[in-house]
Short mmCIF file of C-alpha atoms in Angstrom, two decimals:
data_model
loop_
_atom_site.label_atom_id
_atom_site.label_comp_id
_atom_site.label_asym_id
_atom_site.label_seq_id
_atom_site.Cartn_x
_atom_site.Cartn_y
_atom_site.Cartn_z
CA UNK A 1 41.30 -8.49 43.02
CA UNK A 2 45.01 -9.36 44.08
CA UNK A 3 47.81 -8.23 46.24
CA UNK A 4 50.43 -6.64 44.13
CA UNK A 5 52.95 -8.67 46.38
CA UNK A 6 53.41 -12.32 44.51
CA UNK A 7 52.39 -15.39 46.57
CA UNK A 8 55.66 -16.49 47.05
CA UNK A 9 57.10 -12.98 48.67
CA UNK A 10 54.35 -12.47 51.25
CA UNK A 11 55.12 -13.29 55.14
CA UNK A 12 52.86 -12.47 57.82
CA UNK A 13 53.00 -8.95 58.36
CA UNK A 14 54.31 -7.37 61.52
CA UNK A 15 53.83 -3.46 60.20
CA UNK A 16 50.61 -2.66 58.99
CA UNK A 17 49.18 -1.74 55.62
CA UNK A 18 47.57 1.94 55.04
CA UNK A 19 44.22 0.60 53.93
CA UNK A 20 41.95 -2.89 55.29
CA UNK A 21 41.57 -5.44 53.66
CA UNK A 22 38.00 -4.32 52.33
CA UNK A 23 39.23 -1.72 50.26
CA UNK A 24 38.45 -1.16 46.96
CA UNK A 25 40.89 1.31 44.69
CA UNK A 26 39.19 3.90 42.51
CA UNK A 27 40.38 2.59 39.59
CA UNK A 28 42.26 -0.56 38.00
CA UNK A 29 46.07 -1.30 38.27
CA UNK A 30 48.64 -3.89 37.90
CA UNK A 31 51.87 -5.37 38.83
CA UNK A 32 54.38 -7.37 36.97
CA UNK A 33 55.09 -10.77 37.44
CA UNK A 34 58.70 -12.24 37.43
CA UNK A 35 59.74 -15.34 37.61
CA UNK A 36 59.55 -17.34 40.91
CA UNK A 37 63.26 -18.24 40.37
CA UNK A 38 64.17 -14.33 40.12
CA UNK A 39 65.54 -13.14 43.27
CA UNK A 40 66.88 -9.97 41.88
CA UNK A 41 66.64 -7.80 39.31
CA UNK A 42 69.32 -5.18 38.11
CA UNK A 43 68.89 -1.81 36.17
CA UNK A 44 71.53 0.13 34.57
CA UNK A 45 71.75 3.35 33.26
CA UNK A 46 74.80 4.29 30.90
CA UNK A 47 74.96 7.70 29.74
CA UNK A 48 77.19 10.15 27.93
CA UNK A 49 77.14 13.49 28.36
CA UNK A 50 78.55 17.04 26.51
CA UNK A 51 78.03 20.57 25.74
CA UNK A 52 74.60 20.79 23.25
CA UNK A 53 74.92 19.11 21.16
CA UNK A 54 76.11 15.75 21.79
CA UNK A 55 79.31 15.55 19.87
CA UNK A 56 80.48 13.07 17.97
CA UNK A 57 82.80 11.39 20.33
CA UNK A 58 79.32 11.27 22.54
CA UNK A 59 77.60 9.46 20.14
CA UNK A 60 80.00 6.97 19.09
CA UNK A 61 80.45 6.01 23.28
CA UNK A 62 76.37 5.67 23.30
CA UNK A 63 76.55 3.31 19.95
CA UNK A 64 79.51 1.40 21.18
CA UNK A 65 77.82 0.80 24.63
CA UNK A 66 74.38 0.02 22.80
CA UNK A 67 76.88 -2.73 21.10
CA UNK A 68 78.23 -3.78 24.41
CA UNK A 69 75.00 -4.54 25.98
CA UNK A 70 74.45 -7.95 22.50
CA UNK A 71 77.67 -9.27 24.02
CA UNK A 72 77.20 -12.20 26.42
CA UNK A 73 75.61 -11.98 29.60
CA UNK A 74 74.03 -9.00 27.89
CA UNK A 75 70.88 -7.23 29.40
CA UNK A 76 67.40 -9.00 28.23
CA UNK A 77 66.09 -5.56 27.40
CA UNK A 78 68.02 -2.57 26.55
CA UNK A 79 66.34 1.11 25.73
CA UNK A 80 67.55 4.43 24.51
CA UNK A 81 66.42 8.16 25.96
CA UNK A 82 67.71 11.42 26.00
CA UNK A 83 67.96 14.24 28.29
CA UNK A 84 69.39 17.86 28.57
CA UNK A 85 70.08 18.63 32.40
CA UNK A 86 70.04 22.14 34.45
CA UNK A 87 73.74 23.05 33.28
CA UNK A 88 72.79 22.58 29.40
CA UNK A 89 74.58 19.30 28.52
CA UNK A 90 73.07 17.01 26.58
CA UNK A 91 72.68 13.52 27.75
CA UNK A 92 72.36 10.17 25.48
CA UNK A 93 71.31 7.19 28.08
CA UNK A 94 70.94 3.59 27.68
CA UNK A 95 68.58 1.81 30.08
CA UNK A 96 69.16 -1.90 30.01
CA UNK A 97 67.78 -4.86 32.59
CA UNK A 98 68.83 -8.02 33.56
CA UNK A 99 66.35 -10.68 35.79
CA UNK A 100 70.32 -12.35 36.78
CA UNK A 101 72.58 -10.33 38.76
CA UNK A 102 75.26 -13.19 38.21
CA UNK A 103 75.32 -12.48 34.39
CA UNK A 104 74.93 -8.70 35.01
CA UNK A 105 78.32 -9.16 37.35
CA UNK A 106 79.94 -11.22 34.74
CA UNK A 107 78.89 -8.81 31.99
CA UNK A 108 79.80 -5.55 33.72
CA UNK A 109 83.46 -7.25 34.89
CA UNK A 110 84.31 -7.73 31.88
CA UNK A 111 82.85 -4.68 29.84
CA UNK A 112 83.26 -1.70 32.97
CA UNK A 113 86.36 -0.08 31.48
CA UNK A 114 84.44 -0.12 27.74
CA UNK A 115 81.79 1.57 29.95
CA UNK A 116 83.04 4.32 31.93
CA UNK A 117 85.69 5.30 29.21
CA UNK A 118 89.26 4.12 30.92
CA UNK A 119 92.11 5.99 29.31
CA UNK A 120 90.09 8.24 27.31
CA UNK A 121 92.22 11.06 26.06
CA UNK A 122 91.53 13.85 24.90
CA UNK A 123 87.95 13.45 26.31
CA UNK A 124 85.14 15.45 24.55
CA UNK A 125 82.36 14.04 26.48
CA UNK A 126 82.00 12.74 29.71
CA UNK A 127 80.43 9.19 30.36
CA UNK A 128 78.68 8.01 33.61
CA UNK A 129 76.72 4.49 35.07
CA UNK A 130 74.47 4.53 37.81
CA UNK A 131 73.44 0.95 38.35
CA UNK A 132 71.32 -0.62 41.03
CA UNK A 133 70.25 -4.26 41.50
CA UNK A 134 67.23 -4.34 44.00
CA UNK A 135 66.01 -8.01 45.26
CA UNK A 136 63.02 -8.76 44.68
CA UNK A 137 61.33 -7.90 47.57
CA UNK A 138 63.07 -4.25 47.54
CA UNK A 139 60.73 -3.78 44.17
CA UNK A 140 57.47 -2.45 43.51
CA UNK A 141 55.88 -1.71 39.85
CA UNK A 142 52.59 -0.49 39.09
CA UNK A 143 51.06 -0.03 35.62
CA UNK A 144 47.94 1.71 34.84
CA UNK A 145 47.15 -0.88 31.77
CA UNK A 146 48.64 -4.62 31.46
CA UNK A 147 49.00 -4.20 27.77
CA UNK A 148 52.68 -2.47 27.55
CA UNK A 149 55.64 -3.51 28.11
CA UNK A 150 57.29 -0.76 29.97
CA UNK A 151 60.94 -0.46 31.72
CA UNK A 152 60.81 -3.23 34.24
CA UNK A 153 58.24 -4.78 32.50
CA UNK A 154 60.08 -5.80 29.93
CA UNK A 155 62.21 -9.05 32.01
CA UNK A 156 58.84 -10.18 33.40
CA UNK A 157 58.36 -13.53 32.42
CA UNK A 158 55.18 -14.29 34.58
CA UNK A 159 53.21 -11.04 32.41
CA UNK A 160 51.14 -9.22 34.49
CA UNK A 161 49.34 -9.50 38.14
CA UNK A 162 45.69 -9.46 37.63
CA UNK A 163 43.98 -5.97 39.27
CA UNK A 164 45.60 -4.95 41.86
CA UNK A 165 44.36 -3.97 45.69
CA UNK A 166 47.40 -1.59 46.70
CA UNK A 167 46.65 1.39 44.67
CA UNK A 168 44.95 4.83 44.67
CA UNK A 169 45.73 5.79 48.33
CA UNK A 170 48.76 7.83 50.09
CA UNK A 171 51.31 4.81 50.99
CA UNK A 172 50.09 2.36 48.73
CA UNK A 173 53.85 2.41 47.35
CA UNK A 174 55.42 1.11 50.86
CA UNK A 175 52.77 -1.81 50.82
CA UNK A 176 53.40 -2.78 47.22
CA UNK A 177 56.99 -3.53 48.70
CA UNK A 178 57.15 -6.87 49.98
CA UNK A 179 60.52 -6.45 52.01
CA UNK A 180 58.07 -3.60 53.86
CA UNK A 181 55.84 -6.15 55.45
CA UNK A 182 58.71 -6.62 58.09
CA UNK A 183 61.54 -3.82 57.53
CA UNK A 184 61.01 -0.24 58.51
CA UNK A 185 63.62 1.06 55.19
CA UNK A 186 65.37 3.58 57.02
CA UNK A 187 67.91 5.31 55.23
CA UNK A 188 71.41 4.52 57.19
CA UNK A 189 74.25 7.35 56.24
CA UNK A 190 74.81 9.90 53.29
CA UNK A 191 76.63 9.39 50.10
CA UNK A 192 80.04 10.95 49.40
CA UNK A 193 82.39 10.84 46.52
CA UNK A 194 85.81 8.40 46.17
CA UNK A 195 87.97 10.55 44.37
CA UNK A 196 87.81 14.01 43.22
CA UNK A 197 89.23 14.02 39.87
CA UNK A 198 89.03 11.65 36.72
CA UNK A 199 86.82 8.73 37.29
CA UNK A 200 84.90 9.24 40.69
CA UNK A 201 82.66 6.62 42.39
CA UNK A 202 79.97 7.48 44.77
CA UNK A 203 79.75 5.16 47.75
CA UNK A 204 75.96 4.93 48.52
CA UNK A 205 74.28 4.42 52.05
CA UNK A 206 71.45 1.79 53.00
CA UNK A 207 67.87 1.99 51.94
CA UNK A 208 68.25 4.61 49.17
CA UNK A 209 65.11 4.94 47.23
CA UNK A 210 64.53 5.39 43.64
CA UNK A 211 61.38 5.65 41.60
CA UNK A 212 61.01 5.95 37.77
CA UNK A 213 57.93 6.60 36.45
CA UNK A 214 56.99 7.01 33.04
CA UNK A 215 54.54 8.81 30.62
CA UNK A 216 52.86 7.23 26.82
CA UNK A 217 50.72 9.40 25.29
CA UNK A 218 51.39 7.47 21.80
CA UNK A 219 47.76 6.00 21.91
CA UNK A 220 45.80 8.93 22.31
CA UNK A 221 43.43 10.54 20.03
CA UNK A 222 43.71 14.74 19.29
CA UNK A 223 41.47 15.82 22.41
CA UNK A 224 43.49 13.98 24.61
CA UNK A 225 46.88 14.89 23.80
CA UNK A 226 45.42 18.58 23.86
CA UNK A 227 44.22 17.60 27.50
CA UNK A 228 47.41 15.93 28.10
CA UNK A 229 49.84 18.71 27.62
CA UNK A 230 47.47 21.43 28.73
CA UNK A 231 46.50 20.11 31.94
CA UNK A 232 49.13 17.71 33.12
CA UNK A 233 52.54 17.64 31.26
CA UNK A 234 52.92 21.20 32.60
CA UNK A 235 52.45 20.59 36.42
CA UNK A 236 54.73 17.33 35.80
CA UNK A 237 57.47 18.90 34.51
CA UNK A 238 57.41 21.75 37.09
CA UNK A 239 57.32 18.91 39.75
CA UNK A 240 60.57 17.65 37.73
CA UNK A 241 62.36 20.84 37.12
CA UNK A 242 61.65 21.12 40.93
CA UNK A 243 63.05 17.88 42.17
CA UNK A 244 65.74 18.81 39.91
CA UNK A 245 66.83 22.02 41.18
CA UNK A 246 65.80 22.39 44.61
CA UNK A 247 65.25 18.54 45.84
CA UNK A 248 68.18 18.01 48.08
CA UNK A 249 65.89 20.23 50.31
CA UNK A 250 63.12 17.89 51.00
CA UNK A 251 65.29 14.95 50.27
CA UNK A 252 65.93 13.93 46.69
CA UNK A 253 69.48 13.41 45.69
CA UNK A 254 69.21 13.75 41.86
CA UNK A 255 66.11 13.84 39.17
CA UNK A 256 66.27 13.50 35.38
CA UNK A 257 63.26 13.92 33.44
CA UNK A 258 63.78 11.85 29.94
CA UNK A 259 62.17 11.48 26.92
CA UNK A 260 62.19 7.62 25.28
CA UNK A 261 64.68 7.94 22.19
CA UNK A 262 65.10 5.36 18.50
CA UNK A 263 68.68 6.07 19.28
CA UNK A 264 68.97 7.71 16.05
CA UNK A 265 68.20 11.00 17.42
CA UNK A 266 64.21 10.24 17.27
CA UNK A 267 62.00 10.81 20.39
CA UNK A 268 59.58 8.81 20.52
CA UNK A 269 56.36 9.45 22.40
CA UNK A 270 57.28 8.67 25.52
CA UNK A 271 58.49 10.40 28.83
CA UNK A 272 60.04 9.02 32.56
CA UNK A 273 61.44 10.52 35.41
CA UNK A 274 63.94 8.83 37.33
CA UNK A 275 65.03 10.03 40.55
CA UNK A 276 67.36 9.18 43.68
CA UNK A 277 66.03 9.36 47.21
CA UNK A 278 67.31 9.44 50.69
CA UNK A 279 64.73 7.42 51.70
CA UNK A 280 61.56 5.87 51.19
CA UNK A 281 60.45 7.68 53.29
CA UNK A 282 61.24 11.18 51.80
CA UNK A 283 59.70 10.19 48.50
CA UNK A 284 56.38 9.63 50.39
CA UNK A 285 56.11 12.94 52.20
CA UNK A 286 57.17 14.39 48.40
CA UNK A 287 54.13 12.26 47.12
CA UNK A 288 51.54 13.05 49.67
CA UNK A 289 51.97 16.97 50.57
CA UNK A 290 54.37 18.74 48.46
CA UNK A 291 52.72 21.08 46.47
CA UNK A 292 54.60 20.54 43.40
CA UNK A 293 53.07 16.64 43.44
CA UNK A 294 49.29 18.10 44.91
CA UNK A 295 49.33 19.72 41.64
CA UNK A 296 50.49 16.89 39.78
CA UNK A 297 47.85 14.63 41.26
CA UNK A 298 44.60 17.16 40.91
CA UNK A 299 45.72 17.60 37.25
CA UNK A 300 45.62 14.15 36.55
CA UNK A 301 42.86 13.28 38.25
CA UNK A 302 40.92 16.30 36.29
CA UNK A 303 42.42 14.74 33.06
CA UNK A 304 41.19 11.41 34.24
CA UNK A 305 37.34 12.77 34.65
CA UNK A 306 37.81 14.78 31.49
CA UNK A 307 38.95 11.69 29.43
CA UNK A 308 36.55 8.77 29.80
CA UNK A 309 38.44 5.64 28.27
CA UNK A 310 41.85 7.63 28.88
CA UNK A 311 44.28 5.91 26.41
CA UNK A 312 47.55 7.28 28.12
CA UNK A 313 49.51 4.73 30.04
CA UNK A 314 51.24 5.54 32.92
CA UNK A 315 54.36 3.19 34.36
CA UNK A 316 56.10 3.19 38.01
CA UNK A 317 58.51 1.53 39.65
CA UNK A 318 60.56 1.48 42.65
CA UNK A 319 63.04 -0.17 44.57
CA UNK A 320 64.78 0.39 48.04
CA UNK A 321 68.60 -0.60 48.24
CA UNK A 322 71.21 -2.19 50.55
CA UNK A 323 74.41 -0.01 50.02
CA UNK A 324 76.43 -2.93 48.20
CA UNK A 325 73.10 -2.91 45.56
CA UNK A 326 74.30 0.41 44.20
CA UNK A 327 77.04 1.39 41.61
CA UNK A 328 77.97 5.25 40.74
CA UNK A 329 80.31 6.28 38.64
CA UNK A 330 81.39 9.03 36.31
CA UNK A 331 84.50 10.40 33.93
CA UNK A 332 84.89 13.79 33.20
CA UNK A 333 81.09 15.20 34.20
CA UNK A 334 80.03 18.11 35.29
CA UNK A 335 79.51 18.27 39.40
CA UNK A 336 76.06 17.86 39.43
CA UNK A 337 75.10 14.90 37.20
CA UNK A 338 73.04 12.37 38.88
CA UNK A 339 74.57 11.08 42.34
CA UNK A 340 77.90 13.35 41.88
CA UNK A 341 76.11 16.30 43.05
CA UNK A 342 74.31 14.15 45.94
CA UNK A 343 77.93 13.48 47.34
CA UNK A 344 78.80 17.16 47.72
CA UNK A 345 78.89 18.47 51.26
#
């Protein structure tokens, strides 16, 4: 047993953990490992967007982008999904990671207009990049198996953590964080939009969470899958559709529930949620009483006790960000996609 916080990022502690240091989780979990050297990570989402279906304009953006990301400086991984959000657009995303925010700057500088679709007349899709580039010790992963290379886990080059001890509690998530053995990570201001028409940034505020946590059921024999989307999938996406619609009240800014994607129009058998938080803070008190996530968690843990052996992996990661680790920004989307709608009065 190990602390999901590497050697090298733990300090003496001056706020507390949830749990002693004799406690022993239910069930085994890991961490990745990066590289000593890596002091920050960055993730970047790059999406188009139109009325279903994607036309063909939307398309040839995503495959140009895909393109963009072999250049140079290029992300070390780079993934497709796909999405249709609450107004009915479909959405084509690339999800790409870099362990160097100096080649991610470098990159982005020189590719940003390519990106976001400067001068692009007549526009028949919109395109949008929401980009953040935690340090290290603003990021947190937790796998349920340290055989798959999921999201995050795809840039770490020290593999996996052996089983973890911060797991399978309420707040195990703040003390996987190793910037939370010091730092309280409250949220300082509210986002709001620069610009109103064309290409509109949102300017972010300090210590904005955001978690994405993923889904493969590509492993798992007949009965499972049955249990799978019986049980769970069901009480997971109502917790989604929920966060989507109504979870500026309780403190979520935007929520996208994906499905993995070839990029030739395949899905694959994968699924992730990614959503934007006020605060850490906010996600918690989501996590631990909302009964959207109660549900979530009492299905899975029947599933669990249901499915000896369970062969579905489950992924999760987080990171809490300084305002100047954040980039938002969008060209002819609707009002509500991603952080545009969380900078509306």
């Amino acid at each position: 047993m190990e602390s999901s916080i590497p050697a090298h990022l733990r300090v003496e502690r001056t706020r507390p953990k949830r749990v002693g240091d004799t406690y022993t989780p239910p069930y085994p979990s890991y961490s990745v490992r990066f590289a000593e050297g890596v002091s920050q990570l960055v993730c970047a989402f790059f999406g188009v967007q139109s009325r279903r279906p994607l036309s063909s304009g939307a398309r040839s953006a995503s495959a140009a982008m895909w393109e963009l990301c072999a250049q140079d400086d290029g992300p070390i991984s780079r993934e497709y999904a796909v999405h249709t959000d609450e107004q009915g657009f479909d959405n084509q995303i690339i999800i790409a990671y870099w362990d160097d925010a100096d080649a991610y700057g470098r990159w982005f500088e020189k590719h940003r207009g390519a990106l976001i679709g400067v001068g692009l007349t007549p526009p028949d899709h919109g395109r949008w990049i929401e980009a953040f580039s935690p340090e290290a010790r603003g990021f947190e992963t937790l796998y349920s198996a340290n055989t798959f290379p999921e999201g995050a886990a795809r840039v770490a080059i020290g593999g996996y953590s052996g089983e973890i001890q911060e797991h399978g509690y309420w707040g195990s998530m703040r003390d996987r964080l190793p910037i939370a053995q010091t730092e309280a990570l409250e949220p300082v201001g509210h986002p709001y939009a620069a610009g109103n028409s064309g290409i509109v940034r949102v300017e972010p505020h300090h210590n904005l969470a955001i978690i994405r946590s993923g889904q493969d059921w590509s492993l798992c024999e007949d009965a499972e899958r049955a249990s799978y989307f019986g049980d769970v999938e069901p009480q997971l996406k109502a917790g989604m559709d929920f966060l989507t619609t109504d979870g500026a009240s309780i403190g979520c800014y935007a929520n996208r529930y994906m499905t993995s994607s070839d990029g030739d129009g395949t899905v694959l058998e994968q699924s992730f949620g990614l959503s934007f938080w006020h605060s850490l803070e906010d996600m918690e008190r989501w996590a631990e009483s909302h009964p959207t996530h109660v549900a979530i968690f009492m299905a899975a843990m029947k599933f669990l006790q249901a499915n000896a052996g369970a062969r579905l992996r489950l992924s999760h990661e987080v990171a809490v960000v300084s305002r100047g680790q954040q980039y938002y920004e969008y060209n002819n989307c609707h009002a509500t996609t991603g952080m545009l709608g969380a900078s509306r009065p």
